[in-house]
Amino acid sequence: MPAAASLVIPLRAGAWPRRRLALWAALLLGCLALAAMAYRYAEDAAIERLRQSGTQRLDTYTAGLEHLLSKYDFLPGTFELNKDVVAMLQRPGDEALRREVNTYLERVNRLAGSTSIYISNLQGVTQAASNWRAPDSYVGDNIAFRPYVRDALRGMPGGFYGVGTTRGEPGYYFARGIYHDGRMLGVATVKVNIESMEDSWTEDGGRTLLTDAHGVVFLSSVPEWKYRTLAPLAPAVRQELEQSRQYFNHPLAPLGLRGLPGLRTLDSRTRIVAGPPPASGPMLSQSRVLVTRNWQMVYLSDLAPARASARAAALLTVLSEALAVMLVLYARQRHRLGRQRQRAREDLQRAYDQLENLVAERTASLQQMTRDLRDENAVRRQAEEQLRKAQSELVQAGKMAVLGQLSAGITHELNQPLTALRTMADNARVLIERGRLDDARNNLTTISQLVERMGQLTGQLRQFARKSDTRPSAVPVADAVTAALFLVERRIAQERVGFRMATHPRDLYALCDSNRLQQVLVNLFSNALDAMEMAGSSPRQLVVEAGREGARVLISVTDSGPGIPEDVRAHLFEPFFTTKPQGKGLGLGLAISEQIVRESGGQLRAESPPEGGARFIIDLPRAE
Ligand code: ADP
C-alpha cells in the first residue's frame, strides 16, 4: 500500500552534510573563543585585584620602613652638640674623656633602641663606641673603608645598609660628620637593626623583598632569597661591594627571577615572573622605589589562585555553553519530533482514507461477486436439473435396453400361453358341445390360471418400465430379488442354471428406491446369465446372498462364469463399454447400475471369488 510506505520516516544518508559540519565547527570555535575570553577576563580581574592589594601592601611596607628609619635620621647630627664628644675628638689622648663619651654613647644607644653608636676620627679610627665594654668593641677599629664613613668624611652624610665586619650583623648605618666651628672633627655613626621589619612582611600570602641600588636583596620575607641579586651583578659593582665589604662575605648569587610573557595591561613596575625556589609557578611582581634611600621594594603575589579562578570561569563558561547547546538541541529535537509526529499523523490519516476507499471498492466488488455467484448458482441449479433429467432419461433408456434384450424371452413367454389358451378355448368349446362339462370346466380353470400368469408377467413389465420417483424408502431385499428374478426366471430354467438365494436375516431392508434396486438386480442377473451362456460354462450357478454388516446391507450376485479379466475390470463401469457382440450389449447396464447405487448412498463393486466366476456386490445403507 503506498500510504504505508510513506509512513516510514526516511533516514538521513550516512555522512553529515558539509554545511552542517562547518556550522558545528564554527559553533565549537565560538564556544572555545568565548571560554578563552572568559578565562582572560577572569584572570585579568584576579590579577587586577592582586595588583591593587599588592600596591596597598607596598604602600604600607614602605611607609613602615620610612617611619622606622626617619626616627634615626637626626640622631648622628646630635652628637656634635655634646661638649665631651667634641673635646674627645680634639684631645684624642684623654682617656677619661673617652670613657665619658663611651658611657654617654652606651646610654643614648639604649635609649634610642639602635644596635650601636660609635664615633671615629678623621682617619676613620673609632674613638668611642656604645659597645666599649664588649671584648669585640669597635674602639680602635679603622673603618675608613666603609662607604658610609667615606661619604661622611667627604661631607656627604647618608645612610647605608650593610653587614657588620666585626660580627657579620646586618644593619642600617646612619653616618654624619661632627663639626665644630665649621670644621669637621670626626664621624658619628648610628647602626640600626631593621631585620625585624621582615616579620611584618609575612602576614599575608605574598612575598616581600628589599634591594639596594644594585639589586642586592638585603631584606626578605623569604630567608633563602636574602643576599641574592635580582640580576647578575656587573664585575665593577661586584668588585666595589667586595672592597667595601658591604655584605660581608655573602656570595651574592642571582635569584633567578625570570620575567614571563603575559604582560598585558600591567605598568612598567608590574610584571609576571616565574617564582624562584622555594616559591614556584608564576607570580605577580610589583616594585616601588624608595627614592630617599635608593632602594627598591618588590612584592610578589602568587598567581595560582588567579589562574585557578580563571580556569573555573572558563569551565563555567564551557558548561554554560554546553548547557545552552543542549537546550537548543533539545528544543530542535522536540520541534523535529513534533513535525515528524504531525507528518506521521497526516500519513496515517491518508492511509486510513485510502484504506476506507479500498474497503468501499472491495465491498462493492464483493457485492457484485455475490450477485454474480447467485446468478451462477441459478444457472448451475438449472444445469443440475437438466442433468438429473438426462440421467433419469438415461436410466429409463437403460431399462428399455434391458427390456429389449428380454423381449425375445418375454414374447415367447406370452406366445406360449396364448397358443395354449387358444387351443384350450377351442377344446373347451368342443367339450361343451360334446357335453363334457367337467373337462370343459378344467380347461377353463387352466385358462384362467394361464391368464393370471400372463397378467403377472405384464404387471412386472409395467412395474419395471415405469419411471420411478427416486424417493428412497425401506425396501425388503428379498422382495426386490424375487421381482427381478421373475423377469429372468424363464432364462434360468431354459439355460439350466442352478439358482440359490440366501437372505440373512429374512426381513432385511435397504434404504433405496425399490424399482431401481430391482433394475440393478435384473442387470446383474442378465450379465451373469450372458457371461455363463457365452462361455458355455458348466455347471451354471447363480447365487444371491444378502446380509447385514453394521449399518449397511450387502447383496452379492455370484456366477460360475468365466470371471472378469483385468483389462475389462478397469472399464467395467464406463458407459458404452461392452465385450458383447453387436446387437447384444449397449455397455450401459453397469454404468447405470453403479450410478443408481451411488445415488442411494451406496457402492457397487466387482470381485473375483477364489473358486472362479464373477461376483458383484451392492452395498447400501440399511433401513429398519
Ligand atoms: P452390456 O451388458 O451391454 O455389455 P454392461 O455394462 O452390463 O453392458 O456390461 C459391460 C461388460 O462387463 C460386459 O460386456 C462384460 O464384458 C462384462 N461383464 C458384466 N458382467 C459380467 C459377468 N457376470 N461375468 C463376466 N463379465 C461380465
mmCIF file of C-alpha atoms in Angstrom, residues 90-368:
data_model
loop_
_atom_site.group_PDB
_atom_site.id
_atom_site.type_symbol
_atom_site.label_atom_id
_atom_site.label_comp_id
_atom_site.label_asym_id
_atom_site.label_seq_id
_atom_site.Cartn_x
_atom_site.Cartn_y
_atom_site.Cartn_z
ATOM 1 C CA GLN A 90 90.032 67.488 69.889
ATOM 2 C CA ARG A 91 92.102 65.668 72.538
ATOM 3 C CA PRO A 92 92.476 62.095 71.429
ATOM 4 C CA GLY A 93 94.757 61.078 74.300
ATOM 5 C CA ASP A 94 92.316 61.969 77.111
ATOM 6 C CA GLU A 95 91.182 58.506 78.307
ATOM 7 C CA ALA A 96 88.868 59.884 80.991
ATOM 8 C CA LEU A 97 87.051 61.880 78.416
ATOM 9 C CA ARG A 98 86.842 58.829 76.110
ATOM 10 C CA ARG A 99 85.291 56.803 78.927
ATOM 11 C CA GLU A 100 82.846 59.631 79.496
ATOM 12 C CA VAL A 101 81.860 59.596 75.840
ATOM 13 C CA ASN A 102 81.686 55.759 75.767
ATOM 14 C CA THR A 103 79.254 55.785 78.658
ATOM 15 C CA TYR A 104 77.286 58.545 77.016
ATOM 16 C CA LEU A 105 77.039 56.645 73.740
ATOM 17 C CA GLU A 106 76.058 53.498 75.637
ATOM 18 C CA ARG A 107 73.224 55.348 77.290
ATOM 19 C CA VAL A 108 71.984 57.016 74.147
ATOM 20 C CA ASN A 109 72.132 53.695 72.252
ATOM 21 C CA ARG A 110 69.999 52.073 74.873
ATOM 22 C CA LEU A 111 67.516 54.897 74.866
ATOM 23 C CA ALA A 112 67.297 55.152 71.063
ATOM 24 C CA GLY A 113 66.972 51.367 70.593
ATOM 25 C CA SER A 114 69.703 51.315 67.990
ATOM 26 C CA THR A 115 72.208 48.489 67.573
ATOM 27 C CA SER A 116 75.298 50.525 68.187
ATOM 28 C CA ILE A 117 76.619 54.086 68.108
ATOM 29 C CA TYR A 118 80.229 54.934 67.550
ATOM 30 C CA ILE A 119 82.398 57.938 66.795
ATOM 31 C CA SER A 120 85.503 57.829 64.628
ATOM 32 C CA ASN A 121 88.166 60.492 63.890
ATOM 33 C CA LEU A 122 89.038 61.937 60.514
ATOM 34 C CA GLN A 123 91.252 58.897 59.797
ATOM 35 C CA GLY A 124 88.367 56.561 60.249
ATOM 36 C CA VAL A 125 89.619 55.110 63.562
ATOM 37 C CA THR A 126 86.858 54.591 66.092
ATOM 38 C CA GLN A 127 87.412 56.725 69.202
ATOM 39 C CA ALA A 128 84.392 55.770 71.248
ATOM 40 C CA ALA A 129 81.571 53.255 70.909
ATOM 41 C CA SER A 130 78.424 52.222 72.711
ATOM 42 C CA ASN A 131 79.739 48.664 72.889
ATOM 43 C CA TRP A 132 83.052 49.780 74.501
ATOM 44 C CA ARG A 133 82.603 47.179 77.235
ATOM 45 C CA ALA A 134 82.393 44.228 74.839
ATOM 46 C CA PRO A 135 85.551 42.298 74.006
ATOM 47 C CA ASP A 136 84.964 42.884 70.268
ATOM 48 C CA SER A 137 84.350 46.607 70.823
ATOM 49 C CA TYR A 138 84.685 48.876 67.851
ATOM 50 C CA VAL A 139 87.003 51.200 69.725
ATOM 51 C CA GLY A 140 90.293 51.370 67.898
ATOM 52 C CA ASP A 141 88.914 49.785 64.681
ATOM 53 C CA ASN A 142 89.725 51.536 61.411
ATOM 54 C CA ILE A 143 86.527 51.774 59.412
ATOM 55 C CA ALA A 144 87.672 54.319 56.842
ATOM 56 C CA PHE A 145 86.976 51.791 54.048
ATOM 57 C CA ARG A 146 83.318 51.657 54.855
ATOM 58 C CA PRO A 147 81.440 53.685 52.273
ATOM 59 C CA TYR A 148 79.197 55.445 54.770
ATOM 60 C CA VAL A 149 82.332 56.700 56.652
ATOM 61 C CA ARG A 150 83.941 57.675 53.376
ATOM 62 C CA ASP A 151 80.863 59.589 52.325
ATOM 63 C CA ALA A 152 80.510 61.292 55.681
ATOM 64 C CA LEU A 153 84.180 62.315 55.655
ATOM 65 C CA ARG A 154 83.583 63.751 52.213
ATOM 66 C CA GLY A 155 80.871 65.840 53.695
ATOM 67 C CA MET A 156 78.022 63.711 52.325
ATOM 68 C CA PRO A 157 76.010 62.426 55.244
ATOM 69 C CA GLY A 158 73.844 59.470 54.406
ATOM 70 C CA GLY A 159 72.506 56.061 55.123
ATOM 71 C CA PHE A 160 73.860 52.739 54.187
ATOM 72 C CA TYR A 161 72.723 49.199 54.655
ATOM 73 C CA GLY A 162 75.435 46.664 55.167
ATOM 74 C CA VAL A 163 76.616 43.701 57.135
ATOM 75 C CA GLY A 164 78.863 44.410 60.036
ATOM 76 C CA THR A 165 82.530 43.476 59.512
ATOM 77 C CA THR A 166 83.077 42.515 63.107
ATOM 78 C CA ARG A 167 80.097 40.349 63.943
ATOM 79 C CA GLY A 168 78.559 39.972 60.494
ATOM 80 C CA GLU A 169 75.351 41.560 61.783
ATOM 81 C CA PRO A 170 73.395 43.449 59.162
ATOM 82 C CA GLY A 171 72.093 46.900 59.850
ATOM 83 C CA TYR A 172 71.409 50.342 58.597
ATOM 84 C CA TYR A 173 74.199 52.764 59.165
ATOM 85 C CA PHE A 174 73.414 56.438 59.665
ATOM 86 C CA ALA A 175 76.704 58.421 59.430
ATOM 87 C CA ARG A 176 77.316 62.153 59.677
ATOM 88 C CA GLY A 177 80.320 64.385 60.190
ATOM 89 C CA ILE A 178 80.863 66.059 63.616
ATOM 90 C CA TYR A 179 81.527 69.719 63.114
ATOM 91 C CA HIS A 180 82.879 72.301 65.494
ATOM 92 C CA ASP A 181 83.194 75.875 64.426
ATOM 93 C CA GLY A 182 82.620 74.849 60.864
ATOM 94 C CA ARG A 183 85.360 72.267 60.886
ATOM 95 C CA MET A 184 84.882 68.537 60.708
ATOM 96 C CA LEU A 185 86.336 66.699 63.685
ATOM 97 C CA GLY A 186 85.115 63.176 63.051
ATOM 98 C CA VAL A 187 82.183 60.998 62.069
ATOM 99 C CA ALA A 188 79.283 59.770 64.208
ATOM 100 C CA THR A 189 77.595 56.509 63.124
ATOM 101 C CA VAL A 190 74.326 55.004 64.359
ATOM 102 C CA LYS A 191 73.632 51.389 63.360
ATOM 103 C CA VAL A 192 70.022 50.277 63.436
ATOM 104 C CA ASN A 193 68.709 46.765 63.025
ATOM 105 C CA ILE A 194 65.865 46.798 60.565
ATOM 106 C CA GLU A 195 65.604 42.980 60.057
ATOM 107 C CA SER A 196 62.635 42.975 62.394
ATOM 108 C CA MET A 197 60.701 44.565 59.539
ATOM 109 C CA GLU A 198 60.764 41.218 57.736
ATOM 110 C CA ASP A 199 58.465 39.679 60.340
ATOM 111 C CA SER A 200 55.685 42.120 59.483
ATOM 112 C CA TRP A 201 56.017 41.258 55.772
ATOM 113 C CA THR A 202 54.957 37.655 56.183
ATOM 114 C CA GLU A 203 51.458 38.479 57.306
ATOM 115 C CA ASP A 204 49.730 37.701 54.036
ATOM 116 C CA GLY A 205 50.494 35.105 51.373
ATOM 117 C CA GLY A 206 52.700 37.488 49.395
ATOM 118 C CA ARG A 207 56.464 37.655 49.477
ATOM 119 C CA THR A 208 58.308 40.911 50.022
ATOM 120 C CA LEU A 209 61.934 41.771 49.366
ATOM 121 C CA LEU A 210 64.044 44.875 49.616
ATOM 122 C CA THR A 211 67.044 45.508 47.382
ATOM 123 C CA ASP A 212 69.713 48.149 47.221
ATOM 124 C CA ALA A 213 70.509 50.239 44.129
ATOM 125 C CA HIS A 214 72.438 47.291 42.654
ATOM 126 C CA GLY A 215 69.575 44.905 43.056
ATOM 127 C CA VAL A 216 71.051 43.011 46.011
ATOM 128 C CA VAL A 217 68.296 41.652 48.252
ATOM 129 C CA PHE A 218 69.123 42.522 51.840
ATOM 130 C CA LEU A 219 65.762 42.086 53.470
ATOM 131 C CA SER A 220 63.247 39.431 52.501
ATOM 132 C CA SER A 221 60.258 37.647 53.938
ATOM 133 C CA VAL A 222 61.758 34.514 52.374
ATOM 134 C CA PRO A 223 65.065 33.827 54.203
ATOM 135 C CA GLU A 224 66.526 31.892 51.237
ATOM 136 C CA TRP A 225 66.333 34.953 48.998
ATOM 137 C CA LYS A 226 68.461 37.167 51.240
ATOM 138 C CA TYR A 227 71.844 38.316 49.839
ATOM 139 C CA ARG A 228 70.850 37.190 46.356
ATOM 140 C CA THR A 229 70.542 39.562 43.434
ATOM 141 C CA LEU A 230 67.667 40.348 41.146
ATOM 142 C CA ALA A 231 70.013 40.296 38.158
ATOM 143 C CA PRO A 232 73.655 39.175 37.805
ATOM 144 C CA LEU A 233 75.984 41.895 39.119
ATOM 145 C CA ALA A 234 78.311 43.820 36.794
ATOM 146 C CA PRO A 235 82.011 42.944 37.578
ATOM 147 C CA ALA A 236 82.833 46.524 38.618
ATOM 148 C CA VAL A 237 79.917 46.616 41.061
ATOM 149 C CA ARG A 238 80.858 43.234 42.436
ATOM 150 C CA GLN A 239 84.429 44.428 42.971
ATOM 151 C CA GLU A 240 83.268 47.565 44.733
ATOM 152 C CA LEU A 241 80.967 45.602 47.029
ATOM 153 C CA GLU A 242 83.749 43.208 47.894
ATOM 154 C CA GLN A 243 86.061 46.107 48.690
ATOM 155 C CA SER A 244 83.572 47.880 50.904
ATOM 156 C CA ARG A 245 82.573 44.511 52.429
ATOM 157 C CA GLN A 246 79.045 45.838 52.426
ATOM 158 C CA TYR A 247 77.602 42.360 52.503
ATOM 159 C CA PHE A 248 80.422 40.762 54.437
ATOM 160 C CA ASN A 249 81.346 37.577 52.574
ATOM 161 C CA HIS A 250 77.947 36.552 51.098
ATOM 162 C CA PRO A 251 78.390 35.273 47.502
ATOM 163 C CA LEU A 252 75.510 37.436 46.091
ATOM 164 C CA ALA A 253 74.290 34.869 43.557
ATOM 165 C CA PRO A 254 71.417 35.800 41.227
ATOM 166 C CA LEU A 255 67.918 34.894 42.444
ATOM 167 C CA GLY A 256 66.841 33.665 39.029
ATOM 168 C CA LEU A 257 63.722 35.793 38.878
ATOM 169 C CA ARG A 258 62.649 35.454 35.241
ATOM 170 C CA GLY A 259 60.085 37.666 33.679
ATOM 171 C CA LEU A 260 57.268 35.744 31.993
ATOM 172 C CA PRO A 261 55.323 36.708 28.909
ATOM 173 C CA GLY A 262 51.763 37.713 29.638
ATOM 174 C CA LEU A 263 52.240 41.398 30.450
ATOM 175 C CA ARG A 264 49.107 42.893 29.219
ATOM 176 C CA THR A 265 47.680 45.951 30.833
ATOM 177 C CA LEU A 266 50.385 45.951 33.507
ATOM 178 C CA ASP A 267 52.548 49.004 34.088
ATOM 179 C CA SER A 268 56.334 49.207 33.937
ATOM 180 C CA ARG A 269 56.750 48.338 37.607
ATOM 181 C CA THR A 270 54.416 45.391 37.449
ATOM 182 C CA ARG A 271 55.265 42.170 35.658
ATOM 183 C CA ILE A 272 54.705 38.458 35.788
ATOM 184 C CA VAL A 273 57.668 36.395 36.854
ATOM 185 C CA ALA A 274 58.482 32.768 37.450
ATOM 186 C CA GLY A 275 58.805 32.397 41.183
ATOM 187 C CA PRO A 276 62.325 31.335 42.255
ATOM 188 C CA PRO A 277 62.591 28.389 44.658
ATOM 189 C CA PRO A 278 61.125 27.749 47.146
ATOM 190 C CA ALA A 279 58.216 29.543 45.502
ATOM 191 C CA SER A 280 57.256 28.046 42.183
ATOM 192 C CA GLY A 281 54.790 28.935 39.498
ATOM 193 C CA PRO A 282 54.040 32.350 38.104
ATOM 194 C CA MET A 283 53.907 35.370 40.404
ATOM 195 C CA LEU A 284 52.843 38.941 40.016
ATOM 196 C CA SER A 285 55.819 41.162 40.752
ATOM 197 C CA GLN A 286 55.272 44.799 41.817
ATOM 198 C CA SER A 287 58.077 47.137 42.790
ATOM 199 C CA ARG A 288 58.357 50.509 44.441
ATOM 200 C CA VAL A 289 61.446 52.691 44.628
ATOM 201 C CA LEU A 290 62.254 54.280 47.972
ATOM 202 C CA VAL A 291 63.790 57.426 46.442
ATOM 203 C CA THR A 292 65.461 58.794 49.577
ATOM 204 C CA ARG A 293 67.489 55.639 50.123
ATOM 205 C CA ASN A 294 67.744 54.481 46.524
ATOM 206 C CA TRP A 295 66.196 51.141 47.429
ATOM 207 C CA GLN A 296 63.604 49.096 45.695
ATOM 208 C CA MET A 297 60.885 47.109 47.422
ATOM 209 C CA VAL A 298 59.431 44.187 45.465
ATOM 210 C CA TYR A 299 56.172 42.497 46.348
ATOM 211 C CA LEU A 300 55.404 39.099 44.786
ATOM 212 C CA SER A 301 51.925 37.595 44.884
ATOM 213 C CA ASP A 302 51.112 34.068 43.832
ATOM 214 C CA LEU A 303 49.190 33.944 40.568
ATOM 215 C CA ALA A 304 47.982 30.352 41.089
ATOM 216 C CA PRO A 305 44.651 31.364 42.723
ATOM 217 C CA ALA A 306 44.088 33.911 39.937
ATOM 218 C CA ARG A 307 44.732 31.246 37.315
ATOM 219 C CA ALA A 308 42.505 28.806 39.211
ATOM 220 C CA SER A 309 39.646 31.286 39.302
ATOM 221 C CA ALA A 310 40.215 31.966 35.584
ATOM 222 C CA ARG A 311 40.092 28.235 34.890
ATOM 223 C CA ALA A 312 36.915 27.964 36.946
ATOM 224 C CA ALA A 313 35.398 30.815 34.953
ATOM 225 C CA ALA A 314 36.399 29.138 31.674
ATOM 226 C CA LEU A 315 34.983 25.835 32.871
ATOM 227 C CA LEU A 316 31.788 27.541 33.958
ATOM 228 C CA THR A 317 31.552 29.180 30.568
ATOM 229 C CA VAL A 318 32.113 25.870 28.783
ATOM 230 C CA LEU A 319 29.492 24.212 30.978
ATOM 231 C CA SER A 320 27.026 27.041 30.351
ATOM 232 C CA GLU A 321 27.703 26.817 26.643
ATOM 233 C CA ALA A 322 27.244 23.052 26.707
ATOM 234 C CA LEU A 323 24.002 23.560 28.597
ATOM 235 C CA ALA A 324 22.868 26.172 26.101
ATOM 236 C CA VAL A 325 23.792 23.956 23.155
ATOM 237 C CA MET A 326 21.991 21.039 24.760
ATOM 238 C CA LEU A 327 18.937 23.192 25.379
ATOM 239 C CA VAL A 328 18.957 24.356 21.776
ATOM 240 C CA LEU A 329 19.413 20.783 20.546
ATOM 241 C CA TYR A 330 16.669 19.605 22.835
ATOM 242 C CA ALA A 331 14.318 22.312 21.559
ATOM 243 C CA ARG A 332 15.207 21.470 17.965
ATOM 244 C CA GLN A 333 14.736 17.753 18.591
ATOM 245 C CA ARG A 334 11.377 18.443 20.172
ATOM 246 C CA HIS A 335 10.398 20.603 17.271
ATOM 247 C CA ARG A 336 11.563 17.976 14.758
ATOM 248 C CA LEU A 337 9.806 15.196 16.645
ATOM 249 C CA GLY A 338 6.653 17.256 16.705
ATOM 250 C CA ARG A 339 6.918 17.799 12.946
ATOM 251 C CA GLN A 340 7.568 14.093 12.361
ATOM 252 C CA ARG A 341 4.656 13.192 14.548
ATOM 253 C CA GLN A 342 2.467 15.620 12.639
ATOM 254 C CA ARG A 343 3.666 14.145 9.323
ATOM 255 C CA ALA A 344 3.084 10.617 10.599
ATOM 256 C CA ARG A 345 -0.394 11.633 11.683
ATOM 257 C CA GLU A 346 -1.099 13.045 8.250
ATOM 258 C CA ASP A 347 0.322 9.948 6.558
ATOM 259 C CA LEU A 348 -1.788 7.790 8.832
ATOM 260 C CA GLN A 349 -4.869 9.799 8.014
ATOM 261 C CA ARG A 350 -4.099 9.477 4.284
ATOM 262 C CA ALA A 351 -3.515 5.748 4.666
ATOM 263 C CA TYR A 352 -6.732 5.477 6.600
ATOM 264 C CA ASP A 353 -8.639 7.366 3.906
ATOM 265 C CA GLN A 354 -7.131 5.194 1.193
ATOM 266 C CA LEU A 355 -7.986 2.112 3.196
ATOM 267 C CA GLU A 356 -11.545 3.267 3.538
ATOM 268 C CA ASN A 357 -11.759 3.858 -0.195
ATOM 269 C CA LEU A 358 -10.245 0.470 -0.811
ATOM 270 C CA VAL A 359 -12.683 -1.179 1.574
ATOM 271 C CA ALA A 360 -15.571 0.572 -0.161
ATOM 272 C CA GLU A 361 -14.285 -0.590 -3.563
ATOM 273 C CA ARG A 362 -13.766 -4.120 -2.309
ATOM 274 C CA THR A 363 -17.202 -4.170 -0.714
ATOM 275 C CA ALA A 364 -18.767 -3.046 -3.972
ATOM 276 C CA SER A 365 -16.889 -5.665 -5.980
ATOM 277 C CA LEU A 366 -17.772 -8.288 -3.358
ATOM 278 C CA GLN A 367 -21.418 -7.382 -3.629
ATOM 279 C CA GLN A 368 -21.091 -7.667 -7.405
#
